[in-house]
């Protein structure tokens, strides 16, 4: 049964890619949806058995490759973290499958699309179920590949192709770090199995080795730092985040799958999985905290001014990932996983809701060309409302249970990094509220800005698309409450030994915080909502005086500078392109192509030597001018110089061979000068 | 008077002859004459060595060389004549058919 969870998506992928022509699109859709749904049912059972009944499961299939010390197996390990991820991935994935039956039904390649979705799910399941780092890496690369295929699904669009390449390449940067980390793990622990590595992790404390120019760096710090570089790429943390918004070029269900449940959460899952290693490396934890909180803040500020419906949600994903990462950095991995699970549901809800708008509005994605859609999309309106409320973390919705806990933990961790992340997290919370409501107002409430034809044709999707939305709505409202005691409860035995941290009872500190601090994120969220109400909704009110005031704020010099700065994404794309991308490309052309390949190698290789020989032989031929006196001169002069050289060598006692070499040089000189 | 002093003359003669061959650009007859001069210088050298070493062999070889020189000059001049018949000129500057 446990293997069925993993195998079903693979089978559906194989069926739709190998026999797609025979099956037909309709059968492919049904087949893939049903198979993923079956693996969802199985993963629910697995959740019951493993997480609730507390019996972890380890399945050994066969050896993969065995060297001297390296033993890598096809083996799967199901513990609490795995089954939580299984449920999240399978549920969101099956809903996305169901959703894309309707959403993609006019696409000529729908069968291929469903196959890719299944492939993606399969690799994600491999990643979360793996029992060693190599198998995990297989899944890691596999979801990279599947994301490449899915983002570039409409391969005729150049922008989609470029985005797919960008996603793939930036992920590769992180993957390099991950590979280095895995190599360092093998060097240190002589094994790649999770059980061995995590069991031995305390033994590596204080061990050092040298790497490149660095002498005596701490092994665990090095390992976790490089694992974290992998996380940077996959989970779109600050620095390697630029691929995430561009990945919006894929179809909307893809965005829902990638950004809600699967691709970007892989990095966070890796941190949670490697909690045994991270916990012993406090330096890395500090870095993780700082980067995570910076990401949360950065992405939410950029999200404020995005004009693309999907991009707003993409940046909110980036920001929520920042929350997850920094709470992991504060070594509350279970809370990170909790937020991950919650986030998967409401983010999938938001994306699929956005997809329903895009689908009903003739593929219009620009927020500025929407407005007043509340009459056309009453159900989607409610869906997005619930999603936004859950995202902003208003009380009693899903986001509240994880997000507020994260912020409380950040405040109560008693170090400067915790405080830093608390401040940035609170600011990010208010920004999140602002852009969520901005999205809501611009889409549904404001005066209509789209074409009349679009508005007249706008319609709610059919029941196939609405069913996932309903289910996700229910999940977004209830999951947080249901899961709270499991994930964040006091002394919960839910995670048994799958997550390790040094100080269990710290939750107490965050539980009994000052009420003001506890309510601060809520106040800031309400502040963001109010600002959004004033700046976005009221700016088209009938009160001319008020309208002018808002306009003045928006058009003031500071306002415009701020807008420019934010809408350019803090100039990160520009920075990366100009500082790294262009430099590397220029280097590739100038140095490795022009100087090395076409330069040195050809000059001293075949082409250069052949042309040089030709030139030399031409020179030698030119010596034969046909004039008798030239020949005579050459013969006599050479003879004389030979004799002279002979005597010279006898006199100076030089080796005769050297003299002949000298003579050779002399002839070469002659042949060049002619 | 030592040996070196006496060999200076044939040496100079030899080099003059070589210069005559190498520096001459016009006349093929001069070349033949220069070759004769070379043989003459060689003969001189043999004879001087013969006297100096008190050895008869040094006088024997010049007689052979004289005959060889006579044969050589006659054959050379014959070639020259037949060449002149073919080309109508014996100017060295125009003997450049054998280019590399």
mmCIF file of C-alpha atoms in Angstrom, chain A residues 373-635:
data_model
loop_
_atom_site.group_PDB
_atom_site.id
_atom_site.type_symbol
_atom_site.label_atom_id
_atom_site.label_comp_id
_atom_site.label_asym_id
_atom_site.label_seq_id
_atom_site.Cartn_x
_atom_site.Cartn_y
_atom_site.Cartn_z
ATOM 1 C CA UNK A 373 -16.100 41.107 -11.175
ATOM 2 C CA UNK A 374 -18.100 40.383 -8.041
ATOM 3 C CA UNK A 375 -21.283 40.189 -10.127
ATOM 4 C CA UNK A 376 -19.778 37.761 -12.613
ATOM 5 C CA UNK A 377 -17.811 35.636 -10.177
ATOM 6 C CA UNK A 378 -19.810 35.369 -6.953
ATOM 7 C CA UNK A 379 -18.348 31.984 -6.000
ATOM 8 C CA UNK A 380 -14.789 32.797 -6.963
ATOM 9 C CA UNK A 381 -15.172 36.001 -5.012
ATOM 10 C CA UNK A 382 -15.897 34.057 -1.865
ATOM 11 C CA UNK A 383 -13.099 31.632 -2.657
ATOM 12 C CA UNK A 384 -10.506 34.356 -3.034
ATOM 13 C CA UNK A 385 -11.864 36.095 0.032
ATOM 14 C CA UNK A 386 -11.380 32.966 2.116
ATOM 15 C CA UNK A 387 -7.949 32.434 0.623
ATOM 16 C CA UNK A 388 -6.895 36.003 1.350
ATOM 17 C CA UNK A 389 -8.238 35.879 4.889
ATOM 18 C CA UNK A 390 -6.380 32.647 5.505
ATOM 19 C CA UNK A 391 -3.230 34.082 3.968
ATOM 20 C CA UNK A 392 -3.280 37.283 5.983
ATOM 21 C CA UNK A 393 -3.799 35.274 9.129
ATOM 22 C CA UNK A 394 -7.006 36.742 10.454
ATOM 23 C CA UNK A 395 -8.110 34.864 13.571
ATOM 24 C CA UNK A 396 -9.702 31.449 13.297
ATOM 25 C CA UNK A 397 -8.637 30.845 9.754
ATOM 26 C CA UNK A 398 -5.859 28.472 8.801
ATOM 27 C CA UNK A 399 -3.110 31.038 8.369
ATOM 28 C CA UNK A 400 -3.690 32.404 11.830
ATOM 29 C CA UNK A 401 -2.737 29.193 13.591
ATOM 30 C CA UNK A 402 0.635 28.852 11.984
ATOM 31 C CA UNK A 403 1.606 32.408 11.170
ATOM 32 C CA UNK A 404 0.965 33.860 14.579
ATOM 33 C CA UNK A 405 2.766 30.991 16.227
ATOM 34 C CA UNK A 406 5.731 31.657 13.971
ATOM 35 C CA UNK A 407 5.828 35.323 14.930
ATOM 36 C CA UNK A 408 5.420 34.558 18.611
ATOM 37 C CA UNK A 409 8.240 32.078 18.468
ATOM 38 C CA UNK A 410 10.376 34.615 16.675
ATOM 39 C CA UNK A 411 9.841 37.090 19.490
ATOM 40 C CA UNK A 412 10.329 34.609 22.288
ATOM 41 C CA UNK A 413 13.546 33.020 21.088
ATOM 42 C CA UNK A 414 15.634 35.470 23.117
ATOM 43 C CA UNK A 415 18.311 36.336 20.637
ATOM 44 C CA UNK A 416 18.839 39.161 18.232
ATOM 45 C CA UNK A 417 18.143 37.028 15.219
ATOM 46 C CA UNK A 418 14.747 36.120 16.614
ATOM 47 C CA UNK A 419 13.921 39.767 17.224
ATOM 48 C CA UNK A 420 15.167 40.680 13.757
ATOM 49 C CA UNK A 421 12.967 38.076 12.152
ATOM 50 C CA UNK A 422 10.038 39.126 14.353
ATOM 51 C CA UNK A 423 10.263 42.726 13.170
ATOM 52 C CA UNK A 424 10.629 41.784 9.529
ATOM 53 C CA UNK A 425 7.922 39.145 9.872
ATOM 54 C CA UNK A 426 5.468 41.664 11.324
ATOM 55 C CA UNK A 427 6.198 44.141 8.563
ATOM 56 C CA UNK A 428 5.756 41.349 6.050
ATOM 57 C CA UNK A 429 2.443 40.453 7.680
ATOM 58 C CA UNK A 430 1.125 43.965 7.201
ATOM 59 C CA UNK A 431 2.383 44.049 3.624
ATOM 60 C CA UNK A 432 0.722 40.685 3.031
ATOM 61 C CA UNK A 433 -2.575 42.076 4.234
ATOM 62 C CA UNK A 434 -2.127 45.105 2.014
ATOM 63 C CA UNK A 435 -1.508 43.234 -1.193
ATOM 64 C CA UNK A 436 -4.073 40.534 -0.520
ATOM 65 C CA UNK A 437 -6.787 43.116 -0.124
ATOM 66 C CA UNK A 438 -5.406 45.139 -2.966
ATOM 67 C CA UNK A 439 -5.828 42.072 -5.143
ATOM 68 C CA UNK A 440 -9.324 41.584 -3.834
ATOM 69 C CA UNK A 441 -10.373 45.185 -4.380
ATOM 70 C CA UNK A 442 -8.795 45.504 -7.789
ATOM 71 C CA UNK A 443 -10.370 42.297 -8.987
ATOM 72 C CA UNK A 444 -13.810 42.348 -7.499
ATOM 73 C CA UNK A 445 -14.742 45.648 -5.920
ATOM 74 C CA UNK A 446 -13.380 48.506 -7.990
ATOM 75 C CA UNK A 447 -15.135 49.996 -10.966
ATOM 76 C CA UNK A 448 -14.803 47.708 -13.993
ATOM 77 C CA UNK A 449 -11.775 48.382 -16.129
ATOM 78 C CA UNK A 450 -11.950 45.526 -18.597
ATOM 79 C CA UNK A 451 -13.559 45.477 -21.982
ATOM 80 C CA UNK A 452 -17.319 45.294 -22.092
ATOM 81 C CA UNK A 453 -17.183 42.141 -24.208
ATOM 82 C CA UNK A 454 -14.998 40.453 -21.616
ATOM 83 C CA UNK A 455 -17.311 41.479 -18.822
ATOM 84 C CA UNK A 456 -20.357 40.224 -20.676
ATOM 85 C CA UNK A 457 -18.752 36.900 -21.423
ATOM 86 C CA UNK A 458 -17.276 36.478 -17.931
ATOM 87 C CA UNK A 459 -18.672 33.403 -16.260
ATOM 88 C CA UNK A 460 -18.113 31.089 -13.361
ATOM 89 C CA UNK A 461 -16.409 27.837 -14.306
ATOM 90 C CA UNK A 462 -18.293 24.590 -14.273
ATOM 91 C CA UNK A 463 -18.579 22.216 -11.376
ATOM 92 C CA UNK A 464 -15.396 20.290 -12.205
ATOM 93 C CA UNK A 465 -13.376 23.400 -11.535
ATOM 94 C CA UNK A 466 -15.475 24.509 -8.605
ATOM 95 C CA UNK A 467 -15.269 21.226 -6.694
ATOM 96 C CA UNK A 468 -11.541 21.576 -5.933
ATOM 97 C CA UNK A 469 -12.190 25.142 -4.899
ATOM 98 C CA UNK A 470 -14.909 24.064 -2.459
ATOM 99 C CA UNK A 471 -12.715 21.364 -0.980
ATOM 100 C CA UNK A 472 -9.786 23.731 -0.652
ATOM 101 C CA UNK A 473 -12.060 26.352 0.915
ATOM 102 C CA UNK A 474 -13.097 23.918 3.587
ATOM 103 C CA UNK A 475 -9.481 22.878 4.085
ATOM 104 C CA UNK A 476 -8.329 26.492 4.301
ATOM 105 C CA UNK A 477 -10.806 27.196 7.040
ATOM 106 C CA UNK A 478 -10.402 24.039 9.073
ATOM 107 C CA UNK A 479 -6.916 22.561 8.573
ATOM 108 C CA UNK A 480 -5.259 25.020 10.887
ATOM 109 C CA UNK A 481 -7.621 24.278 13.727
ATOM 110 C CA UNK A 482 -7.479 20.529 13.141
ATOM 111 C CA UNK A 483 -3.732 20.413 12.883
ATOM 112 C CA UNK A 484 -2.872 22.846 15.641
ATOM 113 C CA UNK A 485 -2.678 20.348 18.447
ATOM 114 C CA UNK A 486 -0.820 17.848 16.310
ATOM 115 C CA UNK A 487 1.877 20.186 15.101
ATOM 116 C CA UNK A 488 2.146 22.943 17.630
ATOM 117 C CA UNK A 489 0.451 21.498 20.671
ATOM 118 C CA UNK A 490 2.185 21.462 24.003
ATOM 119 C CA UNK A 491 4.416 18.398 24.233
ATOM 120 C CA UNK A 492 2.875 16.815 21.222
ATOM 121 C CA UNK A 493 4.209 13.330 20.429
ATOM 122 C CA UNK A 494 3.247 13.739 16.823
ATOM 123 C CA UNK A 495 6.749 13.985 15.417
ATOM 124 C CA UNK A 496 8.280 11.282 17.597
ATOM 125 C CA UNK A 497 11.865 11.176 16.407
ATOM 126 C CA UNK A 498 11.504 12.463 12.894
ATOM 127 C CA UNK A 499 12.328 15.993 13.974
ATOM 128 C CA UNK A 500 15.000 16.885 16.449
ATOM 129 C CA UNK A 501 15.497 20.039 18.415
ATOM 130 C CA UNK A 502 17.376 20.754 21.566
ATOM 131 C CA UNK A 503 14.753 22.576 23.560
ATOM 132 C CA UNK A 504 11.272 21.172 23.343
ATOM 133 C CA UNK A 505 9.328 23.261 25.854
ATOM 134 C CA UNK A 506 10.067 26.651 24.315
ATOM 135 C CA UNK A 507 6.492 26.756 23.078
ATOM 136 C CA UNK A 508 5.618 27.709 26.636
ATOM 137 C CA UNK A 509 7.471 31.000 26.323
ATOM 138 C CA UNK A 510 5.644 31.858 23.192
ATOM 139 C CA UNK A 511 2.329 30.774 24.671
ATOM 140 C CA UNK A 512 2.625 33.114 27.624
ATOM 141 C CA UNK A 513 3.847 36.200 25.872
ATOM 142 C CA UNK A 514 2.758 39.717 26.573
ATOM 143 C CA UNK A 515 -0.737 40.128 25.048
ATOM 144 C CA UNK A 516 0.398 43.236 23.246
ATOM 145 C CA UNK A 517 3.126 41.304 21.448
ATOM 146 C CA UNK A 518 0.764 38.477 20.712
ATOM 147 C CA UNK A 519 -1.731 40.846 19.126
ATOM 148 C CA UNK A 520 0.799 43.000 17.338
ATOM 149 C CA UNK A 521 0.758 40.959 14.083
ATOM 150 C CA UNK A 522 -3.031 41.164 14.070
ATOM 151 C CA UNK A 523 -2.946 44.938 14.521
ATOM 152 C CA UNK A 524 -0.391 45.265 11.767
ATOM 153 C CA UNK A 525 -2.512 43.076 9.516
ATOM 154 C CA UNK A 526 -5.528 45.266 10.203
ATOM 155 C CA UNK A 527 -3.381 48.319 9.527
ATOM 156 C CA UNK A 528 -2.355 46.863 6.176
ATOM 157 C CA UNK A 529 -5.964 46.118 5.379
ATOM 158 C CA UNK A 530 -6.991 49.656 6.291
ATOM 159 C CA UNK A 531 -4.245 51.184 4.200
ATOM 160 C CA UNK A 532 -5.282 49.016 1.321
ATOM 161 C CA UNK A 533 -8.871 50.100 1.801
ATOM 162 C CA UNK A 534 -7.892 53.765 1.753
ATOM 163 C CA UNK A 535 -5.293 53.688 -1.010
ATOM 164 C CA UNK A 536 -6.895 51.195 -3.352
ATOM 165 C CA UNK A 537 -10.610 51.058 -2.745
ATOM 166 C CA UNK A 538 -11.349 54.636 -1.742
ATOM 167 C CA UNK A 539 -9.269 56.054 -4.565
ATOM 168 C CA UNK A 540 -12.282 55.718 -6.839
ATOM 169 C CA UNK A 541 -14.764 57.095 -4.372
ATOM 170 C CA UNK A 542 -16.984 59.985 -5.268
ATOM 171 C CA UNK A 543 -15.318 62.292 -2.782
ATOM 172 C CA UNK A 544 -13.145 64.404 -5.051
ATOM 173 C CA UNK A 545 -11.168 65.967 -2.233
ATOM 174 C CA UNK A 546 -10.266 62.572 -0.799
ATOM 175 C CA UNK A 547 -9.435 61.230 -4.228
ATOM 176 C CA UNK A 548 -7.034 64.089 -4.772
ATOM 177 C CA UNK A 549 -5.381 63.429 -1.450
ATOM 178 C CA UNK A 550 -4.798 59.792 -2.280
ATOM 179 C CA UNK A 551 -3.571 60.689 -5.741
ATOM 180 C CA UNK A 552 -1.143 63.192 -4.268
ATOM 181 C CA UNK A 553 0.271 60.508 -2.033
ATOM 182 C CA UNK A 554 0.653 58.153 -4.948
ATOM 183 C CA UNK A 555 2.187 60.731 -7.259
ATOM 184 C CA UNK A 556 4.501 62.415 -4.768
ATOM 185 C CA UNK A 557 8.208 62.100 -5.427
ATOM 186 C CA UNK A 558 8.765 59.643 -2.594
ATOM 187 C CA UNK A 559 5.742 57.641 -3.611
ATOM 188 C CA UNK A 560 6.893 57.352 -7.173
ATOM 189 C CA UNK A 561 10.451 56.463 -6.189
ATOM 190 C CA UNK A 562 9.136 53.820 -3.825
ATOM 191 C CA UNK A 563 6.837 52.454 -6.481
ATOM 192 C CA UNK A 564 9.626 52.281 -9.006
ATOM 193 C CA UNK A 565 11.937 50.585 -6.541
ATOM 194 C CA UNK A 566 9.348 48.003 -5.580
ATOM 195 C CA UNK A 567 8.039 47.344 -9.047
ATOM 196 C CA UNK A 568 11.598 46.724 -10.205
ATOM 197 C CA UNK A 569 11.721 44.020 -7.511
ATOM 198 C CA UNK A 570 14.380 45.834 -5.538
ATOM 199 C CA UNK A 571 16.483 45.707 -8.718
ATOM 200 C CA UNK A 572 17.360 42.123 -7.945
ATOM 201 C CA UNK A 573 16.744 40.861 -11.457
ATOM 202 C CA UNK A 574 18.770 43.702 -12.889
ATOM 203 C CA UNK A 575 21.531 43.073 -10.391
ATOM 204 C CA UNK A 576 21.728 39.383 -11.097
ATOM 205 C CA UNK A 577 21.587 39.909 -14.836
ATOM 206 C CA UNK A 578 24.188 42.612 -14.977
ATOM 207 C CA UNK A 579 26.538 41.489 -12.250
ATOM 208 C CA UNK A 580 26.444 37.766 -12.942
ATOM 209 C CA UNK A 581 24.496 36.815 -16.040
ATOM 210 C CA UNK A 582 26.077 39.189 -18.517
ATOM 211 C CA UNK A 583 29.509 38.794 -16.999
ATOM 212 C CA UNK A 584 29.356 35.038 -17.271
ATOM 213 C CA UNK A 585 28.038 35.180 -20.827
ATOM 214 C CA UNK A 586 30.743 37.667 -21.807
ATOM 215 C CA UNK A 587 33.338 35.457 -20.182
ATOM 216 C CA UNK A 588 31.947 32.469 -22.035
ATOM 217 C CA UNK A 589 32.209 34.241 -25.366
ATOM 218 C CA UNK A 590 35.399 36.207 -24.914
ATOM 219 C CA UNK A 591 37.525 33.856 -22.904
ATOM 220 C CA UNK A 592 36.389 30.320 -23.313
ATOM 221 C CA UNK A 593 35.253 30.664 -26.903
ATOM 222 C CA UNK A 594 37.441 33.319 -28.462
ATOM 223 C CA UNK A 595 40.634 32.893 -26.488
ATOM 224 C CA UNK A 596 40.650 29.229 -25.578
ATOM 225 C CA UNK A 597 38.697 27.295 -28.173
ATOM 226 C CA UNK A 598 39.255 29.474 -31.203
ATOM 227 C CA UNK A 599 42.493 30.962 -29.916
ATOM 228 C CA UNK A 600 45.083 28.913 -28.142
ATOM 229 C CA UNK A 601 43.870 25.461 -29.028
ATOM 230 C CA UNK A 602 43.512 26.196 -32.727
ATOM 231 C CA UNK A 603 46.704 28.190 -32.973
ATOM 232 C CA UNK A 604 48.829 25.509 -31.394
ATOM 233 C CA UNK A 605 46.645 22.665 -32.539
ATOM 234 C CA UNK A 606 45.896 21.296 -35.959
ATOM 235 C CA UNK A 607 44.957 24.479 -37.781
ATOM 236 C CA UNK A 608 47.875 26.545 -36.561
ATOM 237 C CA UNK A 609 50.510 23.873 -37.181
ATOM 238 C CA UNK A 610 49.231 23.089 -40.647
ATOM 239 C CA UNK A 611 49.235 26.709 -41.720
ATOM 240 C CA UNK A 612 52.665 27.227 -40.196
ATOM 241 C CA UNK A 613 54.062 24.217 -42.036
ATOM 242 C CA UNK A 614 52.594 25.525 -45.262
ATOM 243 C CA UNK A 615 54.261 28.864 -44.747
ATOM 244 C CA UNK A 616 57.602 27.235 -43.918
ATOM 245 C CA UNK A 617 57.499 25.012 -46.949
ATOM 246 C CA UNK A 618 56.600 27.951 -49.165
ATOM 247 C CA UNK A 619 59.600 29.791 -47.820
ATOM 248 C CA UNK A 620 61.797 26.792 -48.535
ATOM 249 C CA UNK A 621 60.393 26.576 -52.061
ATOM 250 C CA UNK A 622 61.118 30.249 -52.644
ATOM 251 C CA UNK A 623 64.779 29.519 -51.966
ATOM 252 C CA UNK A 624 64.861 27.682 -55.271
ATOM 253 C CA UNK A 625 64.773 30.750 -57.446
ATOM 254 C CA UNK A 626 66.135 28.996 -60.543
ATOM 255 C CA UNK A 627 69.145 31.362 -60.774
ATOM 256 C CA UNK A 628 72.411 29.516 -60.940
ATOM 257 C CA UNK A 629 74.350 31.997 -58.891
ATOM 258 C CA UNK A 630 71.866 31.673 -56.050
ATOM 259 C CA UNK A 631 72.392 27.938 -55.922
ATOM 260 C CA UNK A 632 76.095 28.303 -56.071
ATOM 261 C CA UNK A 633 76.063 30.908 -53.386
ATOM 262 C CA UNK A 634 73.935 28.752 -51.148
ATOM 263 C CA UNK A 635 76.047 25.661 -51.695
#
